[in-house]
Coordinates of C-alpha atoms and ligand atoms in Angstrom, one line a residue:
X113 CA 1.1 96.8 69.4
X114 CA -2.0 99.0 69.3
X115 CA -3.5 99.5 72.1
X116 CA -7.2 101.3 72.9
X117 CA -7.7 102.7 76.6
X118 CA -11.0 104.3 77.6
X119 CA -11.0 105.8 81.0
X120 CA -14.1 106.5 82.6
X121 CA -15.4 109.9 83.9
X122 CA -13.6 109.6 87.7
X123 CA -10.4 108.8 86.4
X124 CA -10.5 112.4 84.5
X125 CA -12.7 114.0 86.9
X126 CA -9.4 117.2 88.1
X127 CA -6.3 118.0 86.8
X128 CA -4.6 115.6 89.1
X129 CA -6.4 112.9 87.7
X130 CA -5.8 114.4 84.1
X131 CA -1.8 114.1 84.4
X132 CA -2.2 110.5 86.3
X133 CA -4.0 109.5 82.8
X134 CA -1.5 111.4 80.8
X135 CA 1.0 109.0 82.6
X136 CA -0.8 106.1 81.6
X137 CA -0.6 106.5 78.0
X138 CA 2.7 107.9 77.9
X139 CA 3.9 105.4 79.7
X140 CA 2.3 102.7 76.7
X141 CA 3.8 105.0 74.0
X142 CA 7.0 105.4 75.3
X143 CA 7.3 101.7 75.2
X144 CA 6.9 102.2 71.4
X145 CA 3.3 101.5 71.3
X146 CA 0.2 103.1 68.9
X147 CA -1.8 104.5 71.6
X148 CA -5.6 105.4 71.0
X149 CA -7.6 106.6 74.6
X150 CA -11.0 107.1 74.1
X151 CA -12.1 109.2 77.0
X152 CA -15.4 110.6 78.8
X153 CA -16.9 113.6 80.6
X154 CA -15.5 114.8 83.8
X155 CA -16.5 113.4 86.7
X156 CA -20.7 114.5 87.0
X157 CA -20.6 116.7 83.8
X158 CA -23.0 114.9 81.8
X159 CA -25.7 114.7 84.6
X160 CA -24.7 118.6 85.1
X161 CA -25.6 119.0 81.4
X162 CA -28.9 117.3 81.7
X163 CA -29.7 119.6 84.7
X164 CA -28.7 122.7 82.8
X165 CA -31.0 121.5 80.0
X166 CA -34.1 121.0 82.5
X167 CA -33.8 124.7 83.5
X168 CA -34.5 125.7 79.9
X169 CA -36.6 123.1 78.5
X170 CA -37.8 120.2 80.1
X171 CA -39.1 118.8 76.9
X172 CA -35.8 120.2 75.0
X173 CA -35.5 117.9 71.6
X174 CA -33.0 115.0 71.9
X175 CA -31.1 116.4 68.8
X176 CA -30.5 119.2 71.0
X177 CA -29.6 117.2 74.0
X178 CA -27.4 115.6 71.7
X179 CA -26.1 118.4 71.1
X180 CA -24.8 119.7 74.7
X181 CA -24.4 116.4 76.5
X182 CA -21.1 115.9 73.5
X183 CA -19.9 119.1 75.2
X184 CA -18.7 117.2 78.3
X185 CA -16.4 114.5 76.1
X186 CA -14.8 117.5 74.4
X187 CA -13.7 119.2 77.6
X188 CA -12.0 115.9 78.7
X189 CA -10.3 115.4 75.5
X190 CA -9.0 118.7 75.3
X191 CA -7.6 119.3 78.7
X192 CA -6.2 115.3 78.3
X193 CA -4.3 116.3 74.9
X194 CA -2.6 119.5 76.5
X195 CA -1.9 117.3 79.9
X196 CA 0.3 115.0 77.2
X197 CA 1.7 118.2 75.4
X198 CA 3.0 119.5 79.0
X199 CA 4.6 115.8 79.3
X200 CA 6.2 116.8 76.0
X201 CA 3.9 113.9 73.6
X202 CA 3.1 114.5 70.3
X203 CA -0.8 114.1 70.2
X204 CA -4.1 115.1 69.0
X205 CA -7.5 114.9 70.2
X206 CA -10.7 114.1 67.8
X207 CA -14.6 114.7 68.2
X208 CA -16.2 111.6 67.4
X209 CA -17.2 112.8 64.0
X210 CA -13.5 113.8 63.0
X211 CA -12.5 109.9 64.4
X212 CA -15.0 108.8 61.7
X213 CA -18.0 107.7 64.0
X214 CA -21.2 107.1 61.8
X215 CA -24.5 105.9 63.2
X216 CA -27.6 106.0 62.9
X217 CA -30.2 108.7 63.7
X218 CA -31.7 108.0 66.8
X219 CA -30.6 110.7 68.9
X220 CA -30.0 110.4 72.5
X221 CA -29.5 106.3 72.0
X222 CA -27.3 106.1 68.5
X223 CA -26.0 103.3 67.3
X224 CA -22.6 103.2 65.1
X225 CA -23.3 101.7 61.6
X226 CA -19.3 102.6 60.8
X227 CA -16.2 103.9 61.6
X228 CA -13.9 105.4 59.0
X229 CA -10.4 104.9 60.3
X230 CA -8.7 107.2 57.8
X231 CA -7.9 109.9 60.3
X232 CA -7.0 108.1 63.1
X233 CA -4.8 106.1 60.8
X234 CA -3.3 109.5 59.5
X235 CA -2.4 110.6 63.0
X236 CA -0.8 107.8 63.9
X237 CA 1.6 107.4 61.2
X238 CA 2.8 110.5 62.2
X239 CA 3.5 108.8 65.6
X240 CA 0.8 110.5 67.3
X241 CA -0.9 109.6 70.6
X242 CA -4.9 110.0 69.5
X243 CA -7.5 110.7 72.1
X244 CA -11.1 110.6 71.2
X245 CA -14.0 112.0 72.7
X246 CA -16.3 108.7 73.8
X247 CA -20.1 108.6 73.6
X248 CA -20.7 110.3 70.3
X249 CA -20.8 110.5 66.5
X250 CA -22.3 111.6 63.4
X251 CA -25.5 111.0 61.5
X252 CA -26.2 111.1 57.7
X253 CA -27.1 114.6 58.3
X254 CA -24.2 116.1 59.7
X255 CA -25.7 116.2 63.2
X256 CA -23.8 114.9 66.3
X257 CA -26.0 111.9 68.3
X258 CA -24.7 110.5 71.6
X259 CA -24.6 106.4 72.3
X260 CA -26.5 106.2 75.1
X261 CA -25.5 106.1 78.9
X262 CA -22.2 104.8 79.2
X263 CA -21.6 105.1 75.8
X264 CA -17.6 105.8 75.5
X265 CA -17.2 102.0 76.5
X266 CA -18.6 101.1 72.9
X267 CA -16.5 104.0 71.5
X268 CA -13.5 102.8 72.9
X269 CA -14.4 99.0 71.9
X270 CA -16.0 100.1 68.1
X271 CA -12.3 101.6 67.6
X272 CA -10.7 98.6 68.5
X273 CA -12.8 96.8 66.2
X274 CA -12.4 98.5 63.9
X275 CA -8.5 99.2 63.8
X276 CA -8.0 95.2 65.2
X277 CA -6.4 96.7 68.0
X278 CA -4.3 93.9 69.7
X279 CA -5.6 95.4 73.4
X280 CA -8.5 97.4 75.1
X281 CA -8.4 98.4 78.3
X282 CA -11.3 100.3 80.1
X283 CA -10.1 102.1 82.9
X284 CA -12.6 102.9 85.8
X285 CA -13.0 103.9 89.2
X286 CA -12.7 99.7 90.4
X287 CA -10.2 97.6 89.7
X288 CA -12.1 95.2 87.7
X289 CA -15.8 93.3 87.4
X290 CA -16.7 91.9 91.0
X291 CA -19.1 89.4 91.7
X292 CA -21.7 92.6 92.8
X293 CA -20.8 95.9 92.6
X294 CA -18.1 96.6 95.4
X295 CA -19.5 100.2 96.5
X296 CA -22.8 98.0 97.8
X297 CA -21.2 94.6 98.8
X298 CA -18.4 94.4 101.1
X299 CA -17.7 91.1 100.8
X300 CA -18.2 91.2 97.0
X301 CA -14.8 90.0 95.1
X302 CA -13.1 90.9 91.9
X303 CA -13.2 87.8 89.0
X304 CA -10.4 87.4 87.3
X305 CA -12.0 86.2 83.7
X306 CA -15.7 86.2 82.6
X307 CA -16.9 85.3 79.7
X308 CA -18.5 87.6 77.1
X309 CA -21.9 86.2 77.3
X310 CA -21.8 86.6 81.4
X311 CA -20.3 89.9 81.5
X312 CA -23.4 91.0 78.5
X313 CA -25.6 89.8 81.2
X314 CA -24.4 91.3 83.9
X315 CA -24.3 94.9 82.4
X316 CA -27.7 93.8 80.6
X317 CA -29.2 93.5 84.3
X318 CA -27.9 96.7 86.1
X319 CA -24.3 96.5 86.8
X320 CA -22.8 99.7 84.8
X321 CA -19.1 98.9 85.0
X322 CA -19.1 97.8 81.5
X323 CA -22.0 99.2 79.0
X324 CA -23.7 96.2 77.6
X325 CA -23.5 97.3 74.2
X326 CA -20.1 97.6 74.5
X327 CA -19.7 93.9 75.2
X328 CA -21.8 92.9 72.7
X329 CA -19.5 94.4 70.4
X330 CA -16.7 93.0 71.7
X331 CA -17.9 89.7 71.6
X332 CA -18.9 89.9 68.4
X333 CA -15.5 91.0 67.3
X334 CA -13.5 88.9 69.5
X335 CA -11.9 91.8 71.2
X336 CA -10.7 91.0 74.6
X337 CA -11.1 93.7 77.2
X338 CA -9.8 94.3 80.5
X339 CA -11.2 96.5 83.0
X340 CA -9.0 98.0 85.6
X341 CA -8.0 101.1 87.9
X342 CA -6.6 103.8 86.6
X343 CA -5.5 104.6 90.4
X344 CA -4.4 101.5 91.5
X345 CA -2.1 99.4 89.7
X346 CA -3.4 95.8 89.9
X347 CA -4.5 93.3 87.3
X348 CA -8.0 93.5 86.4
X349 CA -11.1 91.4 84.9
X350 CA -10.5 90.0 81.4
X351 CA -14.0 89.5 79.7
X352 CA -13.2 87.1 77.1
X353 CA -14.5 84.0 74.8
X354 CA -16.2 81.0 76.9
X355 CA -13.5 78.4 76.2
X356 CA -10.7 80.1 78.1
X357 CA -12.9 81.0 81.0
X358 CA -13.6 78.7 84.1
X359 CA -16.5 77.9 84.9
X360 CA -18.3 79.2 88.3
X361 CA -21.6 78.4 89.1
X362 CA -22.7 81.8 89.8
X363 CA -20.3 84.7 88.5
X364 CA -22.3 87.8 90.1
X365 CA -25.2 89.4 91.3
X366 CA -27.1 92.5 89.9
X367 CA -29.7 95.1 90.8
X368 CA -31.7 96.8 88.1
X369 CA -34.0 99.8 89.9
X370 CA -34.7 101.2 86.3
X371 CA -38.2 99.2 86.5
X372 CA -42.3 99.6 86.0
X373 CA -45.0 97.1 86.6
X374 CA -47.8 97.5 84.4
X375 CA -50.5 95.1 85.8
X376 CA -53.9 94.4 84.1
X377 CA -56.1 92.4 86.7
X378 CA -59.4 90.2 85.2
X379 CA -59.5 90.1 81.6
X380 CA -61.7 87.6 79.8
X381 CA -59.9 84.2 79.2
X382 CA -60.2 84.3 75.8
X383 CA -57.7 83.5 72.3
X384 CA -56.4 86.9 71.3
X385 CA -55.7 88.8 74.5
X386 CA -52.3 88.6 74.9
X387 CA -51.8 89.4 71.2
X388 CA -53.3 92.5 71.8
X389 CA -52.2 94.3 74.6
X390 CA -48.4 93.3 73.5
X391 CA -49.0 94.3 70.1
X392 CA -50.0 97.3 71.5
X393 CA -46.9 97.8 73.4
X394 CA -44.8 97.0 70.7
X395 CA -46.7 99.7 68.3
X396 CA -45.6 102.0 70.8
X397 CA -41.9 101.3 70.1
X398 CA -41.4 99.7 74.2
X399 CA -39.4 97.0 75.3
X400 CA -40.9 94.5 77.5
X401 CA -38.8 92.7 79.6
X402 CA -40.6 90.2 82.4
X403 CA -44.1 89.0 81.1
X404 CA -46.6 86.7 83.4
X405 CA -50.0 85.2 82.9
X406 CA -52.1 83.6 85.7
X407 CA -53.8 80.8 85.3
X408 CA -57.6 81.6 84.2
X409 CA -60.3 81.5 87.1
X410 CA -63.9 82.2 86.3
X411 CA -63.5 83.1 83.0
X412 CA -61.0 85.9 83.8
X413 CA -57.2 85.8 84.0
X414 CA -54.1 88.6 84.7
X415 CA -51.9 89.7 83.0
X416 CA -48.2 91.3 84.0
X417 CA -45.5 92.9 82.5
X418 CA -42.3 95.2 83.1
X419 CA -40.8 97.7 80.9
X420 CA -38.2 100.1 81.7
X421 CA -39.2 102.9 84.8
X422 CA -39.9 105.4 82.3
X423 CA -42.3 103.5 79.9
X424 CA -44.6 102.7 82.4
X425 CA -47.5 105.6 82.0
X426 CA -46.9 105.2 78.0
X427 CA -47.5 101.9 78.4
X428 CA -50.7 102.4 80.4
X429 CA -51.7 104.8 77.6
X430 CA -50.8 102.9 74.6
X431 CA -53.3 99.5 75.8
X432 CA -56.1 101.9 78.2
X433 CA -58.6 101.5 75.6
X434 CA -58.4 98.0 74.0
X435 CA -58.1 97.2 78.2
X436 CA -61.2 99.2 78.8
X437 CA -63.3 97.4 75.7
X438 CA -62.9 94.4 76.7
X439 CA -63.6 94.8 80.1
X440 CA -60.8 94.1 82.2
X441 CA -61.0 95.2 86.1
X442 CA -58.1 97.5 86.1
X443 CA -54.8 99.2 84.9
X444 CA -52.4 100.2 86.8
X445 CA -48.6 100.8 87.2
X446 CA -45.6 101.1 89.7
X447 CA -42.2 101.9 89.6
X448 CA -41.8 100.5 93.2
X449 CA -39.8 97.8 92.7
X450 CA -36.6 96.1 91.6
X451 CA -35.0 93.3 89.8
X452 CA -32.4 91.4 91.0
X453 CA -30.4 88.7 89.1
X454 CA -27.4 86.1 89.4
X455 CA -25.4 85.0 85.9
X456 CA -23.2 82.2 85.3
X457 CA -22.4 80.0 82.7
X458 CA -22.7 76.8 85.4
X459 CA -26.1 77.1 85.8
X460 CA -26.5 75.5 83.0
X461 CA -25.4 72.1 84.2
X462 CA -26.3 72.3 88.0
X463 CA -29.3 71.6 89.1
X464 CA -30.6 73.6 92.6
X465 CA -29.6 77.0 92.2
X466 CA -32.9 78.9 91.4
X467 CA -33.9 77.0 94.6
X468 CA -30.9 78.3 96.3
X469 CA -31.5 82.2 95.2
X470 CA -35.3 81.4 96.3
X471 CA -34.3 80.4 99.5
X472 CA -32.3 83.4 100.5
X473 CA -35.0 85.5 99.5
X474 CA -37.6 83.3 101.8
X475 CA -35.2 83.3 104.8
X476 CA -34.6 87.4 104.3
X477 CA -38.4 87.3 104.8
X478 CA -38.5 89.0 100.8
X479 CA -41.8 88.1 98.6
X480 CA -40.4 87.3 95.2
X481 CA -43.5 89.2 92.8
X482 CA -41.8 87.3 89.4
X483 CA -39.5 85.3 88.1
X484 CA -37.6 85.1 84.4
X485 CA -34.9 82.5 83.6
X486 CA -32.6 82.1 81.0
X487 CA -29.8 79.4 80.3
X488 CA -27.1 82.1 82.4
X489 CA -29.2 84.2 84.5
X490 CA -32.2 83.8 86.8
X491 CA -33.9 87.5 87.7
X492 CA -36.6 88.3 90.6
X493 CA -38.9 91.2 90.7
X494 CA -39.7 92.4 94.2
X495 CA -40.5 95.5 96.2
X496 CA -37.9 98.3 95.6
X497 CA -37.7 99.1 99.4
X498 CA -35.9 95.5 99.6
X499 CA -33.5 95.6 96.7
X500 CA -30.1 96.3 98.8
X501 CA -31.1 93.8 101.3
X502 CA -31.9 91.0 98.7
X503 CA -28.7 91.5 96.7
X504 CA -26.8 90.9 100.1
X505 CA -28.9 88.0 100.7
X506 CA -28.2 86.1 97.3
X507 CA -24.8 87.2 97.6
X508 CA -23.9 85.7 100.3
X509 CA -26.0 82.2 99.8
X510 CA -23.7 82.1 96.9
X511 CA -20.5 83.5 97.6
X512 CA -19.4 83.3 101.8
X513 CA -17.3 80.6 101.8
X514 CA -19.4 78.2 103.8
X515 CA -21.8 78.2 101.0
X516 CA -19.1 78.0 98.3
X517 CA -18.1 74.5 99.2
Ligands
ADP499 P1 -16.9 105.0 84.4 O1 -17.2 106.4 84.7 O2 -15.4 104.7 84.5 O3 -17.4 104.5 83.1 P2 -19.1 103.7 85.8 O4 -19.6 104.6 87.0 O5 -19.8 103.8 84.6 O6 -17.5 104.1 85.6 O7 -18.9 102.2 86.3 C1 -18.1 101.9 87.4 C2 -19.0 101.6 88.6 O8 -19.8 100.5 88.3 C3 -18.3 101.3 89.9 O9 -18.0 102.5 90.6 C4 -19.3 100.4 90.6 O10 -20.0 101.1 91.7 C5 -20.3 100.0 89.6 N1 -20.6 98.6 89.5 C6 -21.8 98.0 89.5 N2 -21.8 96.7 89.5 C7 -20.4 96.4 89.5 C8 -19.7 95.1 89.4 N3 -20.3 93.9 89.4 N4 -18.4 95.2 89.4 C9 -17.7 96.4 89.4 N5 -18.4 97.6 89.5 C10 -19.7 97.6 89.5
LIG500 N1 -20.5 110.8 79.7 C1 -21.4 109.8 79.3 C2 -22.3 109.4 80.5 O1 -22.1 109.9 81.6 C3 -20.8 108.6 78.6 C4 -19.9 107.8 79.5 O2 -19.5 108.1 80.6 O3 -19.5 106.7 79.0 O4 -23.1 108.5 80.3
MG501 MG1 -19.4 103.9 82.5

């Protein structure tokens, strides 16, 4: 078999942890295995790099940020290779550029147009373990670019795609997907299978166990991933096609905190409006997630969006004057609040459970500011302050077992 396994920043934060990885492949190789492990920083590193960077250059270019945050993913591969020398392996480690990692050139957020497998085919023909430095690659230019936050899961999935590896498993610091994030939820509980299209939501609405790029690449390969503990050794979460998957009504609950409100009060009720402003937005190369449009009043109406926390003020800026010329009341923006979101495939067929995430909210006493459905997944925007809270809340209408019946 060949078998890809990406462990996550904790599991290779000290030596200790180091040799407990080093076990982990060995222990696949020695069973006669091809072993690729796609691995990331150590422990905080890259946030450390992103500090170090801000007490330079707070506006330091993202080719350059590029450029240091790769650092941290060729530490771990390093000290990982010479953790499976000392266990007496034969293996190499790569940069993402020497795995043959080619994307695209938009620093800081790259996306990988190809991967040529000649090298890591080479190595392993010579029955070698390969390890690969996650989150980054190559552009046409010969500069490195980083995948975004949580990139090395789409490293580690892009190689298995691209080798048809027959397994990928991502290793973390939980023993699989729960039904909220475990660190937050006591009484949250690990699945045992979700489906690609549920587990794209969930890392699509805040949880960051998997990256959701990641998943969309495995789904659209068809590459079936666990996620497990690289401490404890217990069976994980397979995220895999819909048909092999039960269905649950609800299969978890997220918290997104990355978040602005941009809110434009009394414009004229007129054709055109909406067209401009989000025309606007769009010019200005930002995402808009939650849109809502009151119903017109005396000529005027309101309009409400979200973007992402840090698009907020550019947001402002990039529709401040069409806004002011047509006379709206005023512009405004905060990063105060929160979106929280179930996902399941049943929702689809069962009636009652908007109702049911509403209701939780109302009896937590939490004012719900919007709403955005979609077949899988119903999300709230409310007051930051209240996130935690409301997460418990929905959980539990959905998932104590009195409500489960
Ligand atoms: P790694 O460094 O291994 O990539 P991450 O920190 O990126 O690990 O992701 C693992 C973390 O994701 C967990 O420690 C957990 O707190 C968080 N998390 C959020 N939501 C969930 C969820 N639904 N299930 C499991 N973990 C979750
Ligand atoms: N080290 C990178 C990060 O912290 C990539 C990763 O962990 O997947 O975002
Ligand atoms: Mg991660």
């Amino acid at each position: 078999m060949l078998i890809v396994q990406k462990f996550g920043g904790t599991s290779v934060a000290n030596p200790d942890r180091v040799f407990n990885v080093a076990g982990i492949i060995t222990e696949k190789f020695k069973e006669g295995h091809d072993v690729i492990a796609v691995v990331s920083a150590q422990g905080d590193t890259t946030d450390e790099l992103i500090e170090k960077a801000r007490e330079i250059n707070r506006d330091a270019s993202r080719r350059e940020m590029d450029m240091l945050l790769s650092a941290g993913e060729q530490i771990s591969a390093a000290l990982l290779a010479m953790a499976i020398e000392k266990l007496g392996y034969p293996v190499i480690s790569l940069l993402g550029w020497q795995a043959g990692f080619n994307t695209n050139s938009a620093y800081g957020s790259a996306r990988i147009k190809r991967i040529n497998t000649e090298r890591i085919r080479a190595e392993l023909d010579k029955r070698k373990i390969v390890i690969v430095a996650g989150f980054q690659g190559i552009n046409r230019h010969g500069d490195i670019t980083t995948l975004g936050r949580g990139g090395s899961d789409t490293s580690a999935v892009g190689i298995a795609a691209a080798l048809g590896a027959d397994l990928c498993q991502i290793f973390t610091d939980v023993d699989g997907v729960y039904t909220a994030d475990p660190r937050k939820v006591p009484t949250a509980f690990k699945l045992d299978e979700i489906t690609y299209d549920e587990m794209l939501e969930l890392a699509t609405l805040g949880a960051q166990v998997l990256n959701n790029r990641s998943v969309e690449l495995a789904k659209k390969y068809n590459i079936e991933l666990e996620v497990l503990s690289s401490i404890t050794k217990v069976p994980g979460t397979r995220v895999k096609e819909a048909v092999k998957v039960e269905k649950m009504l609800v299969k978890g609950v997220a918290k997104d905190t990355n978040v602005a409100r941009v809110m434009i009060v009394g414009v004229p009720d007129k054709p055109g409006v909406a067209f401009q402003v989000f025309s606007r937005v769009a010019k200005a190369h930002i995402n808009v997630d939650i849109i809502l449009q009151s119903v017109g009043r005396d000529n005027t109406k309101d309009i409400t969006f979200t973007v992402a926390s840090d698009k907020g003020a550019e947001s402002v800026a990039a529709i401040k004057d069409y806004v002011e010329k047509i006379g709206a009341k005023s512009l405004t923006y905060d990063t105060n609040v929160a979106k929280i979101s179930i996902v399941g495939a049943g929702m689809e067929t069962h009636e009652g459970v908007a109702a049911r995430m509403f209701e939780a909210l109302a009896d937590a006493g939490i004012n719900i500011q919007m709403i955005s459905t979609s077949e899988i997944k119903i999300s709230v925007l409310i007051d930051a302050a209240d996130a935690d809270r409301a997460v418990a809340a929905v959980h539990s209408a959905f998932f104590d077992v009195q409500n489960m019946l």
